[in-house]
Coordinates of C-alpha atoms in Angstrom, one line a residue:
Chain U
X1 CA 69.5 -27.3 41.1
X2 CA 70.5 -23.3 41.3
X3 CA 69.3 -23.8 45.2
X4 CA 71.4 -27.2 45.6
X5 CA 74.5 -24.8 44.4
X6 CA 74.1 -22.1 46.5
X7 CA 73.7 -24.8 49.2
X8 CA 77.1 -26.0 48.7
X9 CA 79.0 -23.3 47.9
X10 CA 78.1 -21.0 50.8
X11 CA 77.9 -24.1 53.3
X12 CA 81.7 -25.0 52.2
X13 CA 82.9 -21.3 52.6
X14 CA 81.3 -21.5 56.0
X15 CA 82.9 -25.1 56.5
X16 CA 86.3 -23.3 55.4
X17 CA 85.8 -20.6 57.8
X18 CA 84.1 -23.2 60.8
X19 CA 87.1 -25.5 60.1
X20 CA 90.2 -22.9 60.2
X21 CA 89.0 -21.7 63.0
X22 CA 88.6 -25.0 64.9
X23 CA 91.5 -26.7 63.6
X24 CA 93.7 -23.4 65.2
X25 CA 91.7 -24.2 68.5
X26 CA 92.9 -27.7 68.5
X27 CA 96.5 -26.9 67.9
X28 CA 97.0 -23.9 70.1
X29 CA 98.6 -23.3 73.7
X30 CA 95.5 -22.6 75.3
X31 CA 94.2 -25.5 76.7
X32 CA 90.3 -24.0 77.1
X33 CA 90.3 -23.6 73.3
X34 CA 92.2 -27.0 72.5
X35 CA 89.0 -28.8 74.5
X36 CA 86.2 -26.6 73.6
X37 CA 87.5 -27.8 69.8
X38 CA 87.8 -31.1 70.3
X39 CA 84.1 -31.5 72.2
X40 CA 82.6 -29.3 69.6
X41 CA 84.9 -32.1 66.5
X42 CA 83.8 -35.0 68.5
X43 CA 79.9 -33.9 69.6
X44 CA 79.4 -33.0 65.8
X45 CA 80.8 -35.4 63.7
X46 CA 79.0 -38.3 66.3
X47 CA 75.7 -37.0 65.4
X48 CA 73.3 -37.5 62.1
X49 CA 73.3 -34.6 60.3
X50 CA 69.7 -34.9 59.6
X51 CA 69.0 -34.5 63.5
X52 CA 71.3 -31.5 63.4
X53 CA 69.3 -30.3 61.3
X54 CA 65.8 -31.0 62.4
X55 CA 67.4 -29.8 66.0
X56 CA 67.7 -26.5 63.9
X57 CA 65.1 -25.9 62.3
X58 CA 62.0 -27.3 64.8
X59 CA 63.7 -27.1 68.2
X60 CA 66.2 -23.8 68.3
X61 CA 62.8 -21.9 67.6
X62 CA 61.5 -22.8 70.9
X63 CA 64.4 -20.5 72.4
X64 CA 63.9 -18.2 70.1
X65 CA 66.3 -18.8 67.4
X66 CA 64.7 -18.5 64.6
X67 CA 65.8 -19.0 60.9
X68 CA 64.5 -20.0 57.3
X69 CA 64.8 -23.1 56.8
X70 CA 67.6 -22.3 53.8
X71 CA 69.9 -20.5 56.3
X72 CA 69.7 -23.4 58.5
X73 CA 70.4 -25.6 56.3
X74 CA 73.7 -23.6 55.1
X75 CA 74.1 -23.1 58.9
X76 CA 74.1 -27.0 59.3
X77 CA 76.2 -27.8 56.6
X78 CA 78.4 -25.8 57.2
X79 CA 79.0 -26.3 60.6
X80 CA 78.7 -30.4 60.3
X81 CA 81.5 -29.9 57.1
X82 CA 83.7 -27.7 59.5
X83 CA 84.0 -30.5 61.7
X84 CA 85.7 -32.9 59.3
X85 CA 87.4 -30.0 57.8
X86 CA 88.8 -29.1 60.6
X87 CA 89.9 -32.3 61.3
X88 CA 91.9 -32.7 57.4
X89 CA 93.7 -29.3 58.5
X90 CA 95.0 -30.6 61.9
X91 CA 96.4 -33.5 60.1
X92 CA 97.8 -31.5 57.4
X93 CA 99.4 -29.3 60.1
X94 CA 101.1 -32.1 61.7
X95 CA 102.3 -33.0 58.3
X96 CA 104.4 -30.3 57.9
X97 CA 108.1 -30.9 58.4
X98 CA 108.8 -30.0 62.2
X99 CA 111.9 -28.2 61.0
X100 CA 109.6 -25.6 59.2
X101 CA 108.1 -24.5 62.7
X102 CA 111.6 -24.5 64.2
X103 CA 112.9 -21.8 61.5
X104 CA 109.7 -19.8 61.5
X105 CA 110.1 -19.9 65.4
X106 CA 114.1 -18.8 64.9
X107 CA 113.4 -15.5 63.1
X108 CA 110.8 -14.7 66.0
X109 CA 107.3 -15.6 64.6
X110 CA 104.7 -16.0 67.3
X111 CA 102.1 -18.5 67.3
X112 CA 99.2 -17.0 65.4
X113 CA 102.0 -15.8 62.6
X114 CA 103.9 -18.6 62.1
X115 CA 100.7 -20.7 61.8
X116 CA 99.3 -18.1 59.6
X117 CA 102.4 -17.4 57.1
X118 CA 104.3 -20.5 57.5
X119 CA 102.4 -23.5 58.2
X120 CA 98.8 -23.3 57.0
X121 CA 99.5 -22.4 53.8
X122 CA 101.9 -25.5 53.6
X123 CA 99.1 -28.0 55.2
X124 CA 96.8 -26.2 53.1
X125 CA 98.4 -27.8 50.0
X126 CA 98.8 -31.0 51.7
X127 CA 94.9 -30.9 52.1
X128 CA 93.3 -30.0 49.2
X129 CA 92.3 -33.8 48.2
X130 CA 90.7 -34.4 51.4
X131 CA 88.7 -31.3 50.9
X132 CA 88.0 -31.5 47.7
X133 CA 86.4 -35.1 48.7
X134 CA 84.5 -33.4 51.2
X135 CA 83.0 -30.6 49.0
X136 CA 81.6 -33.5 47.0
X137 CA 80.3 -35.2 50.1
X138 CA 78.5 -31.4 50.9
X139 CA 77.2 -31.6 47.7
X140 CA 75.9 -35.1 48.4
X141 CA 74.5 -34.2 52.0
X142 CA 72.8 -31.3 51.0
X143 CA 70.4 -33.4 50.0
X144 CA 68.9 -33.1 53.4
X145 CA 67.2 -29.8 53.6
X146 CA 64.9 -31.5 50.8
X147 CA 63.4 -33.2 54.3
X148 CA 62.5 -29.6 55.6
X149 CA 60.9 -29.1 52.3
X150 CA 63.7 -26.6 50.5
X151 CA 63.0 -27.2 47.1
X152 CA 66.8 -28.3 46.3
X153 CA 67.2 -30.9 43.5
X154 CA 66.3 -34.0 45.7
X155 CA 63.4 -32.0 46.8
X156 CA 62.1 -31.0 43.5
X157 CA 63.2 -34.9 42.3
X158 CA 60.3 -35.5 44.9
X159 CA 57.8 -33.4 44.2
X160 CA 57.8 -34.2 40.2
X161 CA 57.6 -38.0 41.3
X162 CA 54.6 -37.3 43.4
X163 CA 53.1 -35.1 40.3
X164 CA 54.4 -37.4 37.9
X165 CA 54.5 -41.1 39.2
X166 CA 57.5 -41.9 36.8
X167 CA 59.9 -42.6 39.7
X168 CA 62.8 -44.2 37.7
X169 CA 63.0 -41.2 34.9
X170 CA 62.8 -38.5 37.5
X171 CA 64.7 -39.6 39.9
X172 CA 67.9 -40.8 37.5
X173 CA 67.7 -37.2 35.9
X174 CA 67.8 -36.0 39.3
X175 CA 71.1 -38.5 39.7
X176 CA 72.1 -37.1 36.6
X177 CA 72.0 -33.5 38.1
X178 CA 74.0 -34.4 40.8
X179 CA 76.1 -35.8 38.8
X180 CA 77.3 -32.7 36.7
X181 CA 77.3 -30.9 40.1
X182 CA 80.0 -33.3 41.5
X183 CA 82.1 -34.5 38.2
X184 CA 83.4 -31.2 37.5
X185 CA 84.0 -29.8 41.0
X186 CA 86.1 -33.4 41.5
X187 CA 87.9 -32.8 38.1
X188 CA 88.5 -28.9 39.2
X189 CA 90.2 -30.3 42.7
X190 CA 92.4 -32.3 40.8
X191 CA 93.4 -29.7 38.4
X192 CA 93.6 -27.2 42.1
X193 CA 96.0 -30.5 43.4
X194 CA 98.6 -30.1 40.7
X195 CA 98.1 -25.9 40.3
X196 CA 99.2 -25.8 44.3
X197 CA 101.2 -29.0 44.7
X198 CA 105.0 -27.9 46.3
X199 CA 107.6 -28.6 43.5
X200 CA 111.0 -30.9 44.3
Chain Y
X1 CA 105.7 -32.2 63.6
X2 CA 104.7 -32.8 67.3
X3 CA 102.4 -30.4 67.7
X4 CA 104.4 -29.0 71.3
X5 CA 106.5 -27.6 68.7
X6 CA 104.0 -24.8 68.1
X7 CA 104.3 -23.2 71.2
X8 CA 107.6 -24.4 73.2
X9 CA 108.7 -21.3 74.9
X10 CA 110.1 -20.1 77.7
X11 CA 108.8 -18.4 81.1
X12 CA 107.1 -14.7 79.6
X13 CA 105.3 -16.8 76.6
X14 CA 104.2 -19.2 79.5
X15 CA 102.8 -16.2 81.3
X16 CA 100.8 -15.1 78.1
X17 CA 99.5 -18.3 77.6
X18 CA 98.2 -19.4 81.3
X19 CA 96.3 -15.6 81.0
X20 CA 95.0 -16.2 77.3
X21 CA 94.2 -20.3 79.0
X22 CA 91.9 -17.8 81.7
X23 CA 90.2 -15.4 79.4
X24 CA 89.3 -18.1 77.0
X25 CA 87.8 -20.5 79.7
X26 CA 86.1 -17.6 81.2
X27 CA 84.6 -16.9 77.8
X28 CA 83.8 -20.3 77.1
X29 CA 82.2 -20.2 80.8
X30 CA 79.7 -17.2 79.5
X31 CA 79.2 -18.9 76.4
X32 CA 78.0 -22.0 78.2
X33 CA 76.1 -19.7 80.6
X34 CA 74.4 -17.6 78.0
X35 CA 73.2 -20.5 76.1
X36 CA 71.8 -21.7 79.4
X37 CA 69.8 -18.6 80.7
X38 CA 68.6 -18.6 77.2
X39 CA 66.6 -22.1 77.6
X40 CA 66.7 -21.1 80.7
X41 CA 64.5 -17.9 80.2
X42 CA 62.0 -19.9 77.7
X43 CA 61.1 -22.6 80.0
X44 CA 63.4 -25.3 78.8
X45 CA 64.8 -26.5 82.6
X46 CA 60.9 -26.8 83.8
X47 CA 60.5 -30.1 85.0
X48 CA 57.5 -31.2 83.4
X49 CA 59.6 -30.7 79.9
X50 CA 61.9 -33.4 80.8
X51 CA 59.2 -35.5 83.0
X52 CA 58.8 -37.7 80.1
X53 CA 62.5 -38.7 80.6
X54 CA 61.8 -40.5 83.9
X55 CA 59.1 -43.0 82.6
X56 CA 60.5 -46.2 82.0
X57 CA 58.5 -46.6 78.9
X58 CA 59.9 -43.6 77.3
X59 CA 63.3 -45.0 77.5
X60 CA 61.9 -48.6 76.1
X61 CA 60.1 -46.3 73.5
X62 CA 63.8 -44.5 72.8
X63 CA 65.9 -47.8 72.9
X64 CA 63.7 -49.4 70.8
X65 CA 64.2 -47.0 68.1
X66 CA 68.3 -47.4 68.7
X67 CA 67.8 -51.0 68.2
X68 CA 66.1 -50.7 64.9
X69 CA 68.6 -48.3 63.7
X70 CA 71.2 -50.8 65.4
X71 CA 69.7 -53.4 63.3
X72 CA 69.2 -52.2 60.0
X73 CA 72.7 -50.4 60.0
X74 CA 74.3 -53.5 60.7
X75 CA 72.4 -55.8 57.9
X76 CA 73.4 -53.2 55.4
X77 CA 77.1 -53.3 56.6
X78 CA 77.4 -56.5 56.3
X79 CA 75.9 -56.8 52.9
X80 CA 77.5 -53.4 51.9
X81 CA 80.8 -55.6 52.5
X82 CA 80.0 -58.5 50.9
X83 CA 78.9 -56.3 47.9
X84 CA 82.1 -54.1 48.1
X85 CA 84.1 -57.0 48.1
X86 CA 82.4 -58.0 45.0
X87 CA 82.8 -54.5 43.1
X88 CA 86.1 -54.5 44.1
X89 CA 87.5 -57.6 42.5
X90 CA 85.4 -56.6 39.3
X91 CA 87.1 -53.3 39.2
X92 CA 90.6 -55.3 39.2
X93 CA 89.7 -58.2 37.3
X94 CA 91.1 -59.4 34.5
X95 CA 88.0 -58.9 32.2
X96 CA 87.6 -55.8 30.7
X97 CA 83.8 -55.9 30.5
X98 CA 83.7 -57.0 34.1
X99 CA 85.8 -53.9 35.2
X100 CA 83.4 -51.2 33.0
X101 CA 80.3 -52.3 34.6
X102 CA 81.5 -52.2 37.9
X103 CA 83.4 -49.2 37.2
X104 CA 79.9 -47.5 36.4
X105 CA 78.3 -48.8 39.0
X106 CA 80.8 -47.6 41.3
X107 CA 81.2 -43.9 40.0
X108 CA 77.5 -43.4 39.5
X109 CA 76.5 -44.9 42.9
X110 CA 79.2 -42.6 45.1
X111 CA 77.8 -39.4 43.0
X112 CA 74.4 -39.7 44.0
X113 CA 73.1 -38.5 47.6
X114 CA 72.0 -41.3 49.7
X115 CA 68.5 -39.5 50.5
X116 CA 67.8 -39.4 46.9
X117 CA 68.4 -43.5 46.5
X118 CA 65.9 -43.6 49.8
X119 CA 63.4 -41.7 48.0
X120 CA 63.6 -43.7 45.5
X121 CA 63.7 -47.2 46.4
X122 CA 60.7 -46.2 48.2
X123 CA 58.9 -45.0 45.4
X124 CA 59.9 -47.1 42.6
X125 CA 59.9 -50.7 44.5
X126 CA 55.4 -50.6 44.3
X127 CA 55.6 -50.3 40.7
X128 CA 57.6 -53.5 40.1
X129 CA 54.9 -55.1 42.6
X130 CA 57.3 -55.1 46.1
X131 CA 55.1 -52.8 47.6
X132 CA 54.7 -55.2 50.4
X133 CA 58.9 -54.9 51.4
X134 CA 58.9 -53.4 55.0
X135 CA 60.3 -50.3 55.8
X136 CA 63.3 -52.0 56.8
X137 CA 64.6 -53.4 53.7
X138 CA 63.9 -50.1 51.7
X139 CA 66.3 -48.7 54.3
X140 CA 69.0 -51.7 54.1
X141 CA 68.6 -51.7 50.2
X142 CA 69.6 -47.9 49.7
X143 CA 72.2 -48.0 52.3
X144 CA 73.5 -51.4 50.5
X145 CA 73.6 -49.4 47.0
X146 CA 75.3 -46.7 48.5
X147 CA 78.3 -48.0 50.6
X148 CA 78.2 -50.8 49.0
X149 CA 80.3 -48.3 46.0
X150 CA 81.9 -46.4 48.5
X151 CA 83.6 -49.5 50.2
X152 CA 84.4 -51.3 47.2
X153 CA 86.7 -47.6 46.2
X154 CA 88.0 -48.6 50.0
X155 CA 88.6 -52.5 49.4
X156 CA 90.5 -51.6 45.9
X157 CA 92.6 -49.3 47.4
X158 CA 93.4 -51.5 49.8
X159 CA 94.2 -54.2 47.6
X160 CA 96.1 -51.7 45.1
X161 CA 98.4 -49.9 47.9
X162 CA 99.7 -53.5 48.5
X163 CA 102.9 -54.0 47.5
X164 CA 103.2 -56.4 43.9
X165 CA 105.6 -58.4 44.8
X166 CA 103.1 -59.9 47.9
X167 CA 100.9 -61.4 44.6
X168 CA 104.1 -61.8 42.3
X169 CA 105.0 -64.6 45.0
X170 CA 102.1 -66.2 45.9
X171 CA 101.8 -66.7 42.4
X172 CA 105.7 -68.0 42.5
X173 CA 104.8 -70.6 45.2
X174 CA 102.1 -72.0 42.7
X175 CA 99.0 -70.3 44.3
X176 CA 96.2 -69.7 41.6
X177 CA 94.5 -66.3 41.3
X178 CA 91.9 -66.7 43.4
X179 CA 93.9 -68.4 46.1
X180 CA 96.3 -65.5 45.9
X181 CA 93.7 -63.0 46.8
X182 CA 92.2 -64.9 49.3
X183 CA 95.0 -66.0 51.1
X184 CA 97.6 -63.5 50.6
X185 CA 96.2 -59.8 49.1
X186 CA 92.6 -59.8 50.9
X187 CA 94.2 -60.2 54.1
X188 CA 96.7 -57.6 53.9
X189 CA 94.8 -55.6 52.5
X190 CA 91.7 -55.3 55.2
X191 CA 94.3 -54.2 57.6
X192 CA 95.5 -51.6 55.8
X193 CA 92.1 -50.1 55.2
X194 CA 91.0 -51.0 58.5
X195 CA 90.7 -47.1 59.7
X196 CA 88.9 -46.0 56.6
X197 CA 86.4 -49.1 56.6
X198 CA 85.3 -48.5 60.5
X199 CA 85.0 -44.7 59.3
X200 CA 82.8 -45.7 56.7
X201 CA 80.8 -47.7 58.9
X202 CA 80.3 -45.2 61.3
X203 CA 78.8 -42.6 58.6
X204 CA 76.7 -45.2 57.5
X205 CA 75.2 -46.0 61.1
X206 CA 74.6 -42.1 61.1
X207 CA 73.0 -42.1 58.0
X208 CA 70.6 -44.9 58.9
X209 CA 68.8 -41.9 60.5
X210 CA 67.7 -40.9 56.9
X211 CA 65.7 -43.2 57.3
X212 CA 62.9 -41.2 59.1
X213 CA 61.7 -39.2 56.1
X214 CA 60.0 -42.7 55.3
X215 CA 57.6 -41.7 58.0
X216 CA 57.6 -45.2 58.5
X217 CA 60.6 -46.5 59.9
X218 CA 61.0 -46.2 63.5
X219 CA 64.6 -46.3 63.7
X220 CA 66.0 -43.2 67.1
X221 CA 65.7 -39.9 65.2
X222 CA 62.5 -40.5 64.2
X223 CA 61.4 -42.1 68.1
X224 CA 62.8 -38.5 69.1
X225 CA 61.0 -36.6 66.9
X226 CA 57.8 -38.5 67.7
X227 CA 58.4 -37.5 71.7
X228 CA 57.6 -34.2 70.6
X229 CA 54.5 -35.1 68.6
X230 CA 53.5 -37.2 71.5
X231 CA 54.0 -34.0 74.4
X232 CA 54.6 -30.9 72.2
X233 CA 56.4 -29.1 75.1
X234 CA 59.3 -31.7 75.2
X235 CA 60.1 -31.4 71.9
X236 CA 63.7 -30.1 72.3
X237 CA 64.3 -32.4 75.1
X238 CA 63.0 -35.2 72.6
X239 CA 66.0 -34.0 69.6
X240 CA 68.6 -34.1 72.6
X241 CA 68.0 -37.1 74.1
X242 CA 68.4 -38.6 70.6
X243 CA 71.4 -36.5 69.9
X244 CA 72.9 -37.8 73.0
X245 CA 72.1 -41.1 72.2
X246 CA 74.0 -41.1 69.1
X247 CA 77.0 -39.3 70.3
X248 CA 77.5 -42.1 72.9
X249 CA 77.2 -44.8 70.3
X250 CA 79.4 -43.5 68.1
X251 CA 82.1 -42.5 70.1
X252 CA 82.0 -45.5 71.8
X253 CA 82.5 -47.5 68.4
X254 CA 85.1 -45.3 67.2
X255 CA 87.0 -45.5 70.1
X256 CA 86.7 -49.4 70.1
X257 CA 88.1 -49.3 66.2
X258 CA 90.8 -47.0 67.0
X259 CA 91.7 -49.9 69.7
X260 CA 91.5 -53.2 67.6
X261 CA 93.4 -50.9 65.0
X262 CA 96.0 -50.3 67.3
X263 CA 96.4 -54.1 68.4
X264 CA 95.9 -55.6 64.7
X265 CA 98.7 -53.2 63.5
X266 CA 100.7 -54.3 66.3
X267 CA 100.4 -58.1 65.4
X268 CA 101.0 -57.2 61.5
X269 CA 104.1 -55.5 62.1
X270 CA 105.6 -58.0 64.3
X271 CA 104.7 -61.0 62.4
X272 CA 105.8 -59.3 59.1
X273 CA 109.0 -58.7 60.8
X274 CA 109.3 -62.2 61.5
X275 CA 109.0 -63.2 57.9
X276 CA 111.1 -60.5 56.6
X277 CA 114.3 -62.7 57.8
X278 CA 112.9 -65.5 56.1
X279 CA 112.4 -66.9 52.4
X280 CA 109.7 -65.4 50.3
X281 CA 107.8 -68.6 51.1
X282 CA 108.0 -68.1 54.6
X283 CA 106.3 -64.6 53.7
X284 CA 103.7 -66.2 52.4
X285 CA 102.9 -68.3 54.8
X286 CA 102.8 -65.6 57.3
X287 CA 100.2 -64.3 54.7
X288 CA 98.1 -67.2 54.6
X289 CA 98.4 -67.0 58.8
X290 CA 96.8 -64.0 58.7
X291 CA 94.2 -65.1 56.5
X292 CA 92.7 -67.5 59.5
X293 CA 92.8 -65.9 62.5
X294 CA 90.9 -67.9 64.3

C-alpha cells in the first residue's frame, strides 16, 4: 500500500509538472511548441497505458535507457496523467473571461506573465474537480506496475492469492485498500474545491 | 477566451515570436534527431529488426490480435450500457432500497482498479466451478463490472442535468413513469452525455489491453509483446507496431464521435427550437421524435 502511495503521489506531481508545461505549449504563439504539444496529447492519451509501460520498461533498455521498474512506472504515470492534465488546464484557460487577458495585456504583461500571474491561477481554480478526478483515476491505474511485478497493493493482492488461494477475501481487502486511498483524497478535493473556489 | 487573445500583438512581438517559432522547431528538430541516432547507434534501423514487418503473416498475426481486442471491447460496451442504464435508473428510482444497492455498487465498483477486478475474476471464477469460461469472457466480465459503474455515474448525470420541467410535462400529457423516461428524459439525456459516453468508451477499448496479464488472451498488446518472444531482436519494433496500431484506432474513433456529436447537437438544437414556439405538448412530441430515430 506505502508503494501504491508513493506511486501516486510522485506520479501526480510529475503529471502537474508534465501537464503545466504542455498545456502552456498548446496555448502559446509558437506554432512548433503548439504541435509538438498536441502530437505528444494526442499520441499519448491514444495508447494503453499498459503498453506505455511495457514499451518502458522491456524495450527503452535496448537503447540504453535503463530504469527500475518503480521509476518507470512513476515515469509512465506521470507522463500518461500529464496528458489529460494538460488537457483540463487548456480548457480551464479558455474558461477564463477574455476580458481578464485584455487588462493583464493593458498594463503590459507579456505572454509567459500574464499566463503565469493572471490566468493560470484563475483556470487553476476552475480545474481542481477535473484533477482531483484524475488523481483518483492515478490512483486506480497505478495498478499497472503490479504487471512488471512492483509489489504495489494489486501486486501484493496477487501474490497472497497465489500463497493463499482465498481469492474473494484477499482480493476485496485489497478493494478495500484502494478504497481508503481514494475516499479521502476525493473528500480532500472537495474540501480543496470550496477552500479555492472565487467568491461573488 | 479565444485563445488569439494570448498573444495578439503587433509587428516587434511578431518578430519575437517567428524567432522563438525557429529556435523551438530547431530544438524540437535535435530532439527528434537525438532520439534517432540513439536507436540509431544500437541497431534499431537494421533491416532484419523490422523484416518481420514485411511478412504478410505477421500483419494477419497483428490484426488478429486488434480484432480480438475489437471484439471483446465492443461486447463489454454494449453490456457495460445495458448495465449502466440499469444502475442508473436504480440510483434515481423511487425505491429507497433499490437506490442504496445500486448506490454501493456504483461507488465501490468506480474505486477499485480495473486490473485488480481482472485478477480477480480470473482467479475466483474456478472456485465456483467456471473454470472452463474462455479468456474472453473473464475479460468482458471485469470490463462490464467496471464501466458498467462508471457509465451509470454518466447516464445519471445525464438524466439529472435535464431540465424538470421536460418530466413535469410528460407526466402533464398523461405519460406514466416509465414512458416518461423512455420517451422523453432517456433521449435527451444520451445527447447530452454523448461526449463523455464515447470518452468512456474509448478508455475502455484501451483498457481491454489489460487484458494480456491473463497470459492467455491474445487481444494486440499481448500479439506485440509475443513478436518479441517470437524474434528477440524485434522486440521494440513489436511494442511500436502495437502502439501505432492503437493510436490509429483511437484517433480515428474519437474523431468520428466528435463528428456525429457535432451533427446530433445540430439536429437537437434546431428541432428544440422548433418546439420552443409551440405548446408544451408539441415539446413533447419533439421528445418522443427523438426517441425513434430511425
Amino acid at each position: 500500500m506505502w508503494v501504491t502511495i508513493q506511486l501516486a503521489v510522485l506520479g501526480f506531481a510529475l503529471a502537474l509538472a508534465v501537464g503545466t508545461v504542455v498545456a502552456v505549449m498548446r496555448v502559446s504563439p509558437v506554432a512548433p511548441a503548439r504541435g509538438a504539444g498536441a502530437f505528444f496529447v494526442e499520441t499519448v492519451r491514444n495508447t494503453p497505458l499498459a503498453l506505455l509501460l511495457l514499451l518502458f520498461v522491456f524495450a527503452l533498455p535496448k537503447v540504453g535507457i535503463r530504469n527500475s521498474q518503480f521509476v518507470s512506472g512513476i515515469l509512465v504515470l506521470g507522463g500518461y496523467t500529464g496528458a489529460f492534465v494538460s488537457e483540463a488546464l487548456r480548457s480551464g484557460i479558455n474558461s477564463v473571461a477574455r476580458g481578464q487577458v485584455d487588462a493583464a495585456r493593458a498594463i503590459g504583461l507579456g505572454f509567459i506573465q500574464t499566463l503565469r500571474h493572471v490566468v493560470l491561477p484563475q483556470a487553476a481554480r476552475t480545474v481542481v474537480p477535473p484533477l482531483g478526478s484524475l488523481l483518483l483515476a492515478l490512483t486506480k491505474n497505478s495498478a499497472v506496475v503490479a504487471t512488471v511485478s512492483v509489489m504495489d497493493l494489486a501486486g501484493v493482492a496477487d501474490r497472497v492469492n497465489t500463497d493463499t488461494a482465498q481469492p474473494i477475501p484477499v482480493f476485496l481487502g485489497a478493494a478495500m485498500g484502494y478504497l481508503l486511498l481514494t475516499l479521502p483524497s476525493g473528500l480532500a478535493v472537495g474540501v480543496l474545491e470550496r477552500w479555492v473556489a472565487i467568491r461573488r | 477566451m479565444s485563445e488569439g487573445a494570448l498573444y495578439d500583438v503587433g509587428p516587434r512581438a511578431r518578430r519575437r515570436i517567428q524567432v522563438a517559432s525557429v529556435v523551438a522547431a530547431v530544438l524540437l528538430v535535435l530532439l527528434g534527431w537525438v532520439a534517432v541516432a540513439r536507436l540509431a547507434a544500437k541497431g534499431q534501423f537494421e533491416g532484419d529488426r523490422w523484416a518481420l514487418f514485411t511478412r504478410s503473416e505477421v500483419w494477419t498475426y497483428l490484426l488478429g490480435g486488434l480484432g480480438n481486442t475489437l471484439r471483446a471491447a465492443l461486447t463489454a460496451m454494449v453490456l457495460a450500457c445495458v448495465l449502466g442504464a440499469l444502475l442508473a435508473l436504480g440510483r434515481i428510482s423511487l425505491t429507497r432500497p433499490v437506490r442504496w444497492a445500486t448506490g454501493t455498487y456504483v461507488e465501490v465498483f468506480r474505486a477499485v482498479p480495473l486490473l485488480l477486478l481482472i485478477f480477480f475474476v480470473d482467479r475466483a471464477l474456478p472456485r465456483y466451478g467456471l473454470g472452463w469460461l474462455p479468456a474472453f469472457w473473464i475479460v468482458v466480465i471485469a470490463l462490464v463490472a467496471y464501466n458498467g459503474a462508471v457509465l451509470g455515474e454518466i447516464f445519471r448525470a445525464g438524466i439529472l442535468s435535464l431540465d424538470r420541467g421536460q418530466r413535469e410535462a410528460a407526466y402533464a400529457v398523461g405519460l406514466s413513469y416509465w414512458q416518461a423516461m423512455l420517451l422523453v428524459v432517456i433521449p435527451q439525456a444520451v445527447l447530452r452525455m454523448l461526449p463523455a459516453l464515447v470518452s468512456q468508451l474509448i478508455t475502455l477499448l484501451k483498457d481491454t489491453s489489460l487484458a494480456f496479464v491473463l497470459g492467455r488472451f491474445d487481444e494486440l498488446l499481448r500479439r506485440g509483446e509475443q513478436i518479441g518472444q517470437i524474434e528477440p531482436r524485434s522486440l521494440l519494433q513489436g511494442y511500436f507496431v502495437a502502439a501505432l496500431m492503437f493510436v490509429v484506432v483511437n484517433l480515428t474513433l474519437s474523431r468520428l464521435a466528435r463528428r456525429l456529436e457535432l451533427r446530433q447537437r445540430r439536429r437537437y438544437r434546431s428541432a428544440s427550437i422548433a418546439g420552443g414556439e409551440d405548446l408544451t405538448v408539441l415539446e413533447v412530441e419533439g421528445g418522443a421524435r427523438l426517441a425513434v430515430p430511425r
